mmCIF file of C-alpha atoms in Angstrom:
data_model
loop_
_atom_site.group_PDB
_atom_site.id
_atom_site.type_symbol
_atom_site.label_atom_id
_atom_site.label_comp_id
_atom_site.label_asym_id
_atom_site.label_seq_id
_atom_site.Cartn_x
_atom_site.Cartn_y
_atom_site.Cartn_z
ATOM 1 C CA MET A 1 27.345 95.410 20.185
ATOM 2 C CA LEU A 2 29.327 98.652 20.246
ATOM 3 C CA THR A 3 31.328 99.353 23.397
ATOM 4 C CA SER A 4 29.691 102.814 23.479
ATOM 5 C CA HIS A 5 26.253 101.097 23.668
ATOM 6 C CA LEU A 6 27.587 98.715 26.298
ATOM 7 C CA ASN A 7 28.814 101.650 28.419
ATOM 8 C CA ARG A 8 25.489 103.493 28.184
ATOM 9 C CA LEU A 9 23.574 100.289 28.906
ATOM 10 C CA GLN A 10 25.591 99.606 32.042
ATOM 11 C CA ALA A 11 25.133 103.225 33.211
ATOM 12 C CA ASP A 12 21.340 102.889 32.812
ATOM 13 C CA ILE A 13 21.313 99.596 34.714
ATOM 14 C CA THR A 14 23.380 101.085 37.548
ATOM 15 C CA ALA A 15 21.029 104.112 37.765
ATOM 16 C CA ARG A 16 17.943 101.815 37.808
ATOM 17 C CA ARG A 17 16.622 103.318 34.535
ATOM 18 C CA PRO A 18 14.630 100.828 32.427
ATOM 19 C CA VAL A 19 16.233 100.407 29.013
ATOM 20 C CA ALA A 20 15.978 98.026 26.055
ATOM 21 C CA VAL A 21 18.299 97.035 23.228
ATOM 22 C CA LEU A 22 16.590 96.551 19.874
ATOM 23 C CA THR A 23 18.462 94.293 17.443
ATOM 24 C CA THR A 24 17.371 93.752 13.842
ATOM 25 C CA LEU A 25 18.429 90.109 13.513
ATOM 26 C CA ALA A 26 18.945 90.091 9.737
ATOM 27 C CA THR A 27 21.413 93.032 9.767
ATOM 28 C CA GLY A 28 22.688 93.210 13.334
ATOM 29 C CA ALA A 29 21.619 96.881 13.482
ATOM 30 C CA GLN A 30 21.118 97.935 17.104
ATOM 31 C CA GLN A 31 19.705 100.791 19.126
ATOM 32 C CA LEU A 32 19.311 101.592 22.806
ATOM 33 C CA ILE A 33 15.782 102.686 23.675
ATOM 34 C CA HIS A 34 14.248 104.051 26.874
ATOM 35 C CA PRO A 35 10.500 103.864 27.504
ATOM 36 C CA GLY A 36 9.015 107.042 26.033
ATOM 37 C CA ASP A 37 11.711 107.506 23.353
ATOM 38 C CA PRO A 38 10.257 108.140 19.871
ATOM 39 C CA LEU A 39 9.796 104.906 17.907
ATOM 40 C CA PRO A 40 7.702 103.736 14.960
ATOM 41 C CA ASP A 41 4.173 102.986 16.227
ATOM 42 C CA GLU A 42 4.303 99.225 15.705
ATOM 43 C CA LEU A 43 7.508 98.957 17.770
ATOM 44 C CA ALA A 44 6.488 101.449 20.466
ATOM 45 C CA ALA A 45 3.523 99.300 21.565
ATOM 46 C CA LEU A 46 5.580 96.090 21.503
ATOM 47 C CA LEU A 47 8.362 97.741 23.496
ATOM 48 C CA ALA A 48 6.013 99.130 26.153
ATOM 49 C CA ASP A 49 4.479 95.678 26.537
ATOM 50 C CA ALA A 50 7.876 93.942 26.801
ATOM 51 C CA VAL A 51 9.139 96.392 29.454
ATOM 52 C CA ARG A 52 5.932 96.146 31.501
ATOM 53 C CA LYS A 53 6.011 92.341 31.508
ATOM 54 C CA ASP A 54 9.815 92.256 31.910
ATOM 55 C CA LYS A 55 9.770 89.922 28.920
ATOM 56 C CA SER A 56 12.507 90.083 26.301
ATOM 57 C CA GLN A 57 11.268 88.689 22.981
ATOM 58 C CA VAL A 58 11.606 88.484 19.215
ATOM 59 C CA VAL A 59 8.896 90.475 17.409
ATOM 60 C CA GLN A 60 7.945 90.628 13.730
ATOM 61 C CA THR A 61 8.171 94.053 12.095
ATOM 62 C CA ALA A 62 8.186 95.438 8.548
ATOM 63 C CA ALA A 63 12.019 95.326 8.775
ATOM 64 C CA GLY A 64 11.930 91.630 9.712
ATOM 65 C CA GLU A 65 12.645 90.034 13.084
ATOM 66 C CA VAL A 66 13.650 92.394 15.873
ATOM 67 C CA PHE A 67 14.864 91.136 19.254
ATOM 68 C CA ILE A 68 13.752 93.379 22.122
ATOM 69 C CA ASN A 69 16.111 92.786 25.052
ATOM 70 C CA VAL A 70 14.645 94.386 28.168
ATOM 71 C CA TYR A 71 17.041 95.479 30.904
ATOM 72 C CA ASN A 72 14.809 96.351 33.816
ATOM 73 C CA PRO A 73 16.368 97.609 37.060
ATOM 74 C CA ALA A 74 17.902 94.874 39.188
ATOM 75 C CA LEU A 75 15.625 93.194 41.665
ATOM 76 C CA ARG A 76 16.101 94.483 45.175
ATOM 77 C CA MET A 77 15.186 93.147 48.593
ATOM 78 C CA VAL A 78 14.946 95.544 51.516
ATOM 79 C CA MET A 79 14.956 93.838 54.910
ATOM 80 C CA ILE A 80 13.970 95.672 58.067
ATOM 81 C CA GLY A 81 15.815 93.779 60.784
ATOM 82 C CA ALA A 82 19.354 92.453 60.905
ATOM 83 C CA VAL A 83 18.047 89.235 62.419
ATOM 84 C CA HIS A 84 18.848 85.520 62.142
ATOM 85 C CA ILE A 85 16.305 85.013 59.341
ATOM 86 C CA SER A 86 17.957 87.841 57.371
ATOM 87 C CA GLN A 87 21.308 86.066 57.707
ATOM 88 C CA ALA A 88 19.793 82.897 56.235
ATOM 89 C CA LEU A 89 17.832 84.732 53.545
ATOM 90 C CA ILE A 90 20.591 86.987 52.179
ATOM 91 C CA PRO A 91 22.570 84.309 50.284
ATOM 92 C CA MET A 92 19.349 82.887 48.789
ATOM 93 C CA ALA A 93 18.126 86.316 47.679
ATOM 94 C CA ARG A 94 21.480 87.072 46.105
ATOM 95 C CA ALA A 95 21.534 83.755 44.260
ATOM 96 C CA ALA A 96 18.098 84.647 42.838
ATOM 97 C CA GLY A 97 19.476 87.985 41.578
ATOM 98 C CA TYR A 98 18.429 90.444 44.274
ATOM 99 C CA ASP A 99 20.507 93.333 45.569
ATOM 100 C CA VAL A 100 20.003 93.162 49.339
ATOM 101 C CA MET A 101 19.793 96.045 51.802
ATOM 102 C CA VAL A 102 19.315 95.662 55.548
ATOM 103 C CA VAL A 103 17.982 98.419 57.797
ATOM 104 C CA ASP A 104 18.118 98.063 61.603
ATOM 105 C CA PRO A 105 18.692 100.878 64.113
ATOM 106 C CA ARG A 106 19.851 98.392 66.767
ATOM 107 C CA THR A 107 23.593 98.540 66.226
ATOM 108 C CA ALA A 108 24.182 95.305 68.165
ATOM 109 C CA PHE A 109 22.178 93.533 65.435
ATOM 110 C CA ALA A 110 23.335 95.559 62.444
ATOM 111 C CA SER A 111 27.026 94.838 62.881
ATOM 112 C CA GLY A 112 29.402 94.369 59.986
ATOM 113 C CA GLU A 113 30.658 91.231 61.660
ATOM 114 C CA ARG A 114 27.264 89.529 61.480
ATOM 115 C CA PHE A 115 26.593 90.850 57.971
ATOM 116 C CA GLU A 116 29.881 90.918 56.130
ATOM 117 C CA GLY A 117 29.677 92.471 52.687
ATOM 118 C CA VAL A 118 26.020 93.517 53.094
ATOM 119 C CA THR A 119 24.654 97.045 52.598
ATOM 120 C CA LEU A 120 23.655 97.891 56.192
ATOM 121 C CA ASP A 121 21.906 101.039 57.370
ATOM 122 C CA ALA A 122 21.799 101.476 61.168
ATOM 123 C CA ARG A 123 19.359 104.380 61.079
ATOM 124 C CA TRP A 124 15.646 104.186 61.898
ATOM 125 C CA PRO A 125 13.515 103.149 58.895
ATOM 126 C CA ASP A 126 11.884 106.582 58.568
ATOM 127 C CA GLU A 127 15.359 108.074 58.115
ATOM 128 C CA ALA A 128 16.883 105.298 56.007
ATOM 129 C CA LEU A 129 14.001 104.413 53.644
ATOM 130 C CA PRO A 130 13.376 107.787 51.959
ATOM 131 C CA GLY A 131 16.879 107.421 50.451
ATOM 132 C CA ILE A 132 15.959 104.045 48.926
ATOM 133 C CA ALA A 133 13.503 104.164 46.019
ATOM 134 C CA LEU A 134 10.967 101.462 46.914
ATOM 135 C CA ASP A 135 9.985 100.773 43.302
ATOM 136 C CA ARG A 136 8.113 97.983 41.517
ATOM 137 C CA ARG A 137 11.327 95.909 41.325
ATOM 138 C CA THR A 138 11.687 95.929 45.116
ATOM 139 C CA ALA A 139 10.515 93.339 47.675
ATOM 140 C CA PHE A 140 10.075 94.658 51.198
ATOM 141 C CA LEU A 141 10.319 92.565 54.370
ATOM 142 C CA ALA A 142 9.615 93.677 57.944
ATOM 143 C CA LEU A 143 11.438 91.162 60.126
ATOM 144 C CA THR A 144 12.181 92.754 63.521
ATOM 145 C CA HIS A 145 9.041 91.668 65.421
ATOM 146 C CA ASP A 146 9.262 95.126 67.019
ATOM 147 C CA PRO A 147 6.379 97.493 66.184
ATOM 148 C CA LYS A 148 8.567 100.526 66.970
ATOM 149 C CA ILE A 149 10.772 99.562 64.031
ATOM 150 C CA ASP A 150 8.443 97.574 61.730
ATOM 151 C CA ASP A 151 5.388 99.867 61.822
ATOM 152 C CA PRO A 152 6.941 103.090 60.478
ATOM 153 C CA ALA A 153 8.747 101.019 57.834
ATOM 154 C CA LEU A 154 5.514 99.329 56.757
ATOM 155 C CA LEU A 155 3.762 102.716 56.473
ATOM 156 C CA LEU A 156 6.427 103.803 53.962
ATOM 157 C CA ALA A 157 6.273 100.472 52.094
ATOM 158 C CA LEU A 158 2.482 100.672 51.800
ATOM 159 C CA ALA A 159 2.861 104.087 50.168
ATOM 160 C CA SER A 160 5.234 102.647 47.582
ATOM 161 C CA ASP A 161 5.075 100.455 44.465
ATOM 162 C CA CYS A 162 6.967 97.475 46.011
ATOM 163 C CA PHE A 163 5.865 94.267 44.290
ATOM 164 C CA TYR A 164 5.905 92.402 47.589
ATOM 165 C CA ILE A 165 5.418 93.458 51.216
ATOM 166 C CA GLY A 166 5.759 90.823 53.939
ATOM 167 C CA ALA A 167 5.869 91.014 57.731
ATOM 168 C CA LEU A 168 7.056 88.504 60.277
ATOM 169 C CA GLY A 169 4.696 87.666 63.127
ATOM 170 C CA SER A 170 1.874 85.315 64.039
ATOM 171 C CA THR A 171 -1.743 85.789 62.985
ATOM 172 C CA ARG A 172 -2.402 87.335 66.410
ATOM 173 C CA THR A 173 0.527 89.724 66.104
ATOM 174 C CA HIS A 174 -0.705 90.674 62.661
ATOM 175 C CA ALA A 175 -4.230 91.356 63.958
ATOM 176 C CA LYS A 176 -2.768 93.825 66.464
ATOM 177 C CA ARG A 177 -0.656 95.341 63.689
ATOM 178 C CA ARG A 178 -3.823 95.768 61.655
ATOM 179 C CA GLU A 179 -5.443 97.741 64.487
ATOM 180 C CA ARG A 180 -2.409 99.984 64.898
ATOM 181 C CA LEU A 181 -1.887 100.746 61.222
ATOM 182 C CA MET A 182 -5.570 101.298 60.546
ATOM 183 C CA SER A 183 -5.740 103.748 63.423
ATOM 184 C CA ALA A 184 -2.754 105.442 61.753
ATOM 185 C CA GLY A 185 -5.010 105.982 58.730
ATOM 186 C CA ILE A 186 -4.214 102.991 56.488
ATOM 187 C CA ALA A 187 -7.222 101.718 54.535
ATOM 188 C CA ALA A 188 -8.164 98.034 54.898
ATOM 189 C CA ASP A 189 -7.406 97.089 51.295
ATOM 190 C CA THR A 190 -4.044 98.859 51.482
ATOM 191 C CA PHE A 191 -3.192 97.027 54.687
ATOM 192 C CA ASP A 192 -4.076 93.741 53.001
ATOM 193 C CA ARG A 193 -1.092 94.160 50.669
ATOM 194 C CA ILE A 194 0.994 92.941 53.622
ATOM 195 C CA ARG A 195 1.645 89.203 53.503
ATOM 196 C CA ALA A 196 1.626 87.888 57.088
ATOM 197 C CA PRO A 197 2.559 85.577 58.614
ATOM 198 C CA ILE A 198 5.355 86.026 56.083
ATOM 199 C CA GLY A 199 6.263 83.265 53.638
ATOM 200 C CA HIS A 200 4.625 80.452 51.711
ATOM 201 C CA ASP A 201 3.276 77.881 54.184
ATOM 202 C CA ILE A 202 5.635 74.915 53.837
ATOM 203 C CA GLY A 203 5.727 74.061 57.544
ATOM 204 C CA ALA A 204 9.158 75.691 57.897
ATOM 205 C CA ILE A 205 11.097 75.163 61.141
ATOM 206 C CA GLY A 206 14.095 77.388 61.917
ATOM 207 C CA ALA A 207 15.633 80.323 60.089
ATOM 208 C CA PRO A 208 16.941 78.593 56.935
ATOM 209 C CA GLU A 209 13.588 76.931 56.185
ATOM 210 C CA ILE A 210 11.688 80.151 56.930
ATOM 211 C CA ALA A 211 14.043 81.881 54.491
ATOM 212 C CA ILE A 212 13.100 79.304 51.847
ATOM 213 C CA SER A 213 9.391 79.928 52.496
ATOM 214 C CA ILE A 214 9.898 83.714 52.183
ATOM 215 C CA MET A 215 11.923 83.301 48.985
ATOM 216 C CA ALA A 216 9.162 81.091 47.559
ATOM 217 C CA GLU A 217 6.463 83.660 48.297
ATOM 218 C CA VAL A 218 8.495 86.605 46.973
ATOM 219 C CA THR A 219 9.202 84.642 43.780
ATOM 220 C CA ALA A 220 5.510 83.795 43.359
ATOM 221 C CA HIS A 221 4.611 87.491 43.584
ATOM 222 C CA LEU A 222 7.338 88.478 41.156
ATOM 223 C CA ARG A 223 6.046 85.952 38.640
ATOM 224 C CA GLY A 224 2.409 86.911 39.105
ATOM 225 C CA LYS A 225 1.289 83.911 41.160
ATOM 226 C CA ASP A 226 -0.176 85.044 44.460
ATOM 227 C CA VAL A 227 -0.566 81.639 46.055
ATOM 228 C CA ARG A 228 -2.736 82.849 48.953
ATOM 229 C CA ARG A 229 -5.248 84.475 46.676
ATOM 230 C CA SER A 230 -5.528 81.745 44.052
ATOM 231 C CA MET B 1 24.050 87.936 37.396
ATOM 232 C CA SER B 2 24.750 90.267 34.473
ATOM 233 C CA VAL B 3 27.869 89.643 32.361
ATOM 234 C CA LEU B 4 27.830 93.199 30.999
ATOM 235 C CA PRO B 5 30.262 94.719 33.553
ATOM 236 C CA LEU B 6 32.651 91.868 32.793
ATOM 237 C CA ALA B 7 32.225 92.440 29.026
ATOM 238 C CA LEU B 8 33.363 96.034 29.561
ATOM 239 C CA ASP B 9 36.243 94.893 31.758
ATOM 240 C CA TRP B 10 37.494 92.287 29.275
ATOM 241 C CA THR B 11 37.144 94.722 26.357
ATOM 242 C CA ALA B 12 39.036 97.437 28.260
ATOM 243 C CA LYS B 13 41.862 94.936 28.778
ATOM 244 C CA GLY B 14 42.089 94.421 25.009
ATOM 245 C CA ARG B 15 40.482 90.998 24.913
ATOM 246 C CA LYS B 16 38.308 90.281 21.848
ATOM 247 C CA VAL B 17 34.847 89.466 23.093
ATOM 248 C CA ALA B 18 31.464 88.127 21.923
ATOM 249 C CA ILE B 19 28.118 88.104 23.734
ATOM 250 C CA ALA B 20 25.632 85.265 23.195
ATOM 251 C CA THR B 21 22.014 85.959 24.181
ATOM 252 C CA VAL B 22 19.048 83.563 24.397
ATOM 253 C CA ILE B 23 16.459 85.226 22.130
ATOM 254 C CA GLU B 24 13.749 82.549 21.977
ATOM 255 C CA THR B 25 12.818 79.419 23.928
ATOM 256 C CA TRP B 26 10.218 76.708 23.411
ATOM 257 C CA GLY B 27 9.266 74.027 25.895
ATOM 258 C CA SER B 28 11.359 73.420 28.984
ATOM 259 C CA ALA B 29 14.453 75.544 28.426
ATOM 260 C CA PRO B 30 16.660 75.954 31.491
ATOM 261 C CA GLN B 31 17.581 79.597 30.928
ATOM 262 C CA PRO B 32 15.044 82.298 30.097
ATOM 263 C CA VAL B 33 15.141 84.696 27.137
ATOM 264 C CA GLY B 34 17.720 87.397 27.792
ATOM 265 C CA SER B 35 20.235 85.073 29.496
ATOM 266 C CA GLN B 36 23.755 85.838 28.315
ATOM 267 C CA LEU B 37 27.110 84.153 27.882
ATOM 268 C CA LEU B 38 30.288 86.146 27.489
ATOM 269 C CA ILE B 39 33.094 84.578 25.436
ATOM 270 C CA ASP B 40 36.607 85.739 24.554
ATOM 271 C CA ASP B 41 38.875 84.721 21.672
ATOM 272 C CA ALA B 42 40.799 82.316 23.938
ATOM 273 C CA GLY B 43 37.594 80.422 24.716
ATOM 274 C CA ASN B 44 37.198 81.806 28.236
ATOM 275 C CA PHE B 45 33.559 82.286 29.150
ATOM 276 C CA GLU B 46 31.270 83.542 31.906
ATOM 277 C CA GLY B 47 27.499 83.347 32.298
ATOM 278 C CA SER B 48 25.134 80.829 30.734
ATOM 279 C CA VAL B 49 22.648 80.328 27.914
ATOM 280 C CA SER B 50 21.459 76.814 28.675
ATOM 281 C CA GLY B 51 22.713 75.534 31.985
ATOM 282 C CA GLY B 52 25.578 73.713 30.303
ATOM 283 C CA CYS B 53 23.956 71.834 27.399
ATOM 284 C CA VAL B 54 24.956 73.925 24.396
ATOM 285 C CA GLU B 55 27.653 76.217 25.807
ATOM 286 C CA GLY B 56 30.438 74.299 24.048
ATOM 287 C CA ALA B 57 28.844 74.760 20.618
ATOM 288 C CA VAL B 58 28.122 78.436 21.284
ATOM 289 C CA ILE B 59 31.702 79.095 22.397
ATOM 290 C CA THR B 60 32.993 77.456 19.181
ATOM 291 C CA GLU B 61 30.660 79.529 16.984
ATOM 292 C CA ALA B 62 31.614 82.665 18.906
ATOM 293 C CA GLN B 63 35.216 82.299 17.699
ATOM 294 C CA ASP B 64 33.998 82.786 14.083
ATOM 295 C CA VAL B 65 31.848 85.737 15.151
ATOM 296 C CA ILE B 66 34.791 87.391 16.902
ATOM 297 C CA ARG B 67 36.990 86.810 13.828
ATOM 298 C CA THR B 68 34.498 88.005 11.176
ATOM 299 C CA GLY B 69 32.506 90.537 13.224
ATOM 300 C CA ARG B 70 29.310 89.105 11.675
ATOM 301 C CA PRO B 71 26.558 88.143 14.155
ATOM 302 C CA VAL B 72 24.851 84.738 13.847
ATOM 303 C CA SER B 73 21.633 83.267 15.135
ATOM 304 C CA LEU B 74 21.903 79.628 16.306
ATOM 305 C CA ALA B 75 19.062 77.212 16.948
ATOM 306 C CA PHE B 76 19.300 74.182 19.221
ATOM 307 C CA GLY B 77 16.511 71.744 19.851
ATOM 308 C CA VAL B 78 15.335 68.156 19.952
ATOM 309 C CA ALA B 79 14.645 68.046 16.208
ATOM 310 C CA ASP B 80 18.253 68.954 15.554
ATOM 311 C CA GLU B 81 20.770 66.087 15.434
ATOM 312 C CA THR B 82 23.661 68.327 16.472
ATOM 313 C CA ALA B 83 21.665 69.553 19.431
ATOM 314 C CA TRP B 84 21.356 65.965 20.647
ATOM 315 C CA GLN B 85 25.093 65.636 20.220
ATOM 316 C CA VAL B 86 25.725 68.646 22.434
ATOM 317 C CA GLY B 87 23.059 67.355 24.778
ATOM 318 C CA LEU B 88 19.998 69.596 25.040
ATOM 319 C CA ALA B 89 18.365 66.736 26.912
ATOM 320 C CA CYS B 90 15.759 68.841 28.664
ATOM 321 C CA GLY B 91 13.523 68.506 25.578
ATOM 322 C CA GLY B 92 13.344 72.219 24.983
ATOM 323 C CA LYS B 93 14.438 74.347 22.069
ATOM 324 C CA ILE B 94 16.400 77.557 22.181
ATOM 325 C CA ARG B 95 17.635 80.189 19.754
ATOM 326 C CA VAL B 96 20.843 82.051 20.600
ATOM 327 C CA TYR B 97 22.113 85.272 19.004
ATOM 328 C CA VAL B 98 25.890 85.688 19.025
ATOM 329 C CA GLU B 99 27.459 89.112 18.355
ATOM 330 C CA ALA B 100 30.937 90.562 18.675
ATOM 331 C CA VAL B 101 31.651 93.564 20.914
ATOM 332 C CA ARG B 102 33.219 96.225 18.709
ATOM 333 C CA GLY B 103 35.055 99.362 19.768
ATOM 334 C CA GLU B 104 33.431 102.767 19.106
#
């Protein structure tokens, strides 16, 4: 790989622009391609498919084997609430490859001391979230238990392409949330994108185990296995 | 965790570098397609293509790739005696593409 390609590739990844590197295996010839760039028909369809499925693969073309290496934007996890569960979840999410951001307007919670080295935003969600592209590589978690903070955040998440939306709270809490958000104009099937009570049901007790259950459910959604609906 | 920023860093410091990428897997391979291992000409490495089973062989091959500048495609699997020697005991098969990073 040329260092010039490597530099451009890294710039695309940093800017969250999907990009792929096409390598003709027999010759080593390489090109950087963005979705929508002009390509021979046979490759264009294969590339679009690989990017959509986030699936790097070797494909057969007239020029022989071509390896399509897809570099989709990094996974991201946005947590509303600088709470105990967030503290347990952050190292797990990072180990699984997520960039983590925490939003909590309660400065006593969102302190650098409790969340060393974490991207913290101590503004209200409706101020903080418009600056964060909630795209299809983003998982969104509402964890404060406080409707004043969680509700406006969920309204923004439901209007986005996030691949996962989860909210902490019991079935009863969630039923009340349903009433509030539907009276705010959210349609029933849109509301049902919210996974609540949050997390895969593994009988978790305490923050670290709840974090495991959340990580399991987020992973299932990322990989196309919605456990609750199967 | 991407090794690309580190590849740029090592290259900028004048180290000769190769990148190995998993390009195909069959069966139960520990690292998915796209996983990368960064190697320099002193045998230092970062990242992973197999969770430890074939890294040693890939690092050795990478020295030739760095020297010649010619990329190679390596296959490791259960049907391959050398793969057993380097211990791909998970029963899977993988194909790894190794290329040098060249200035330009």
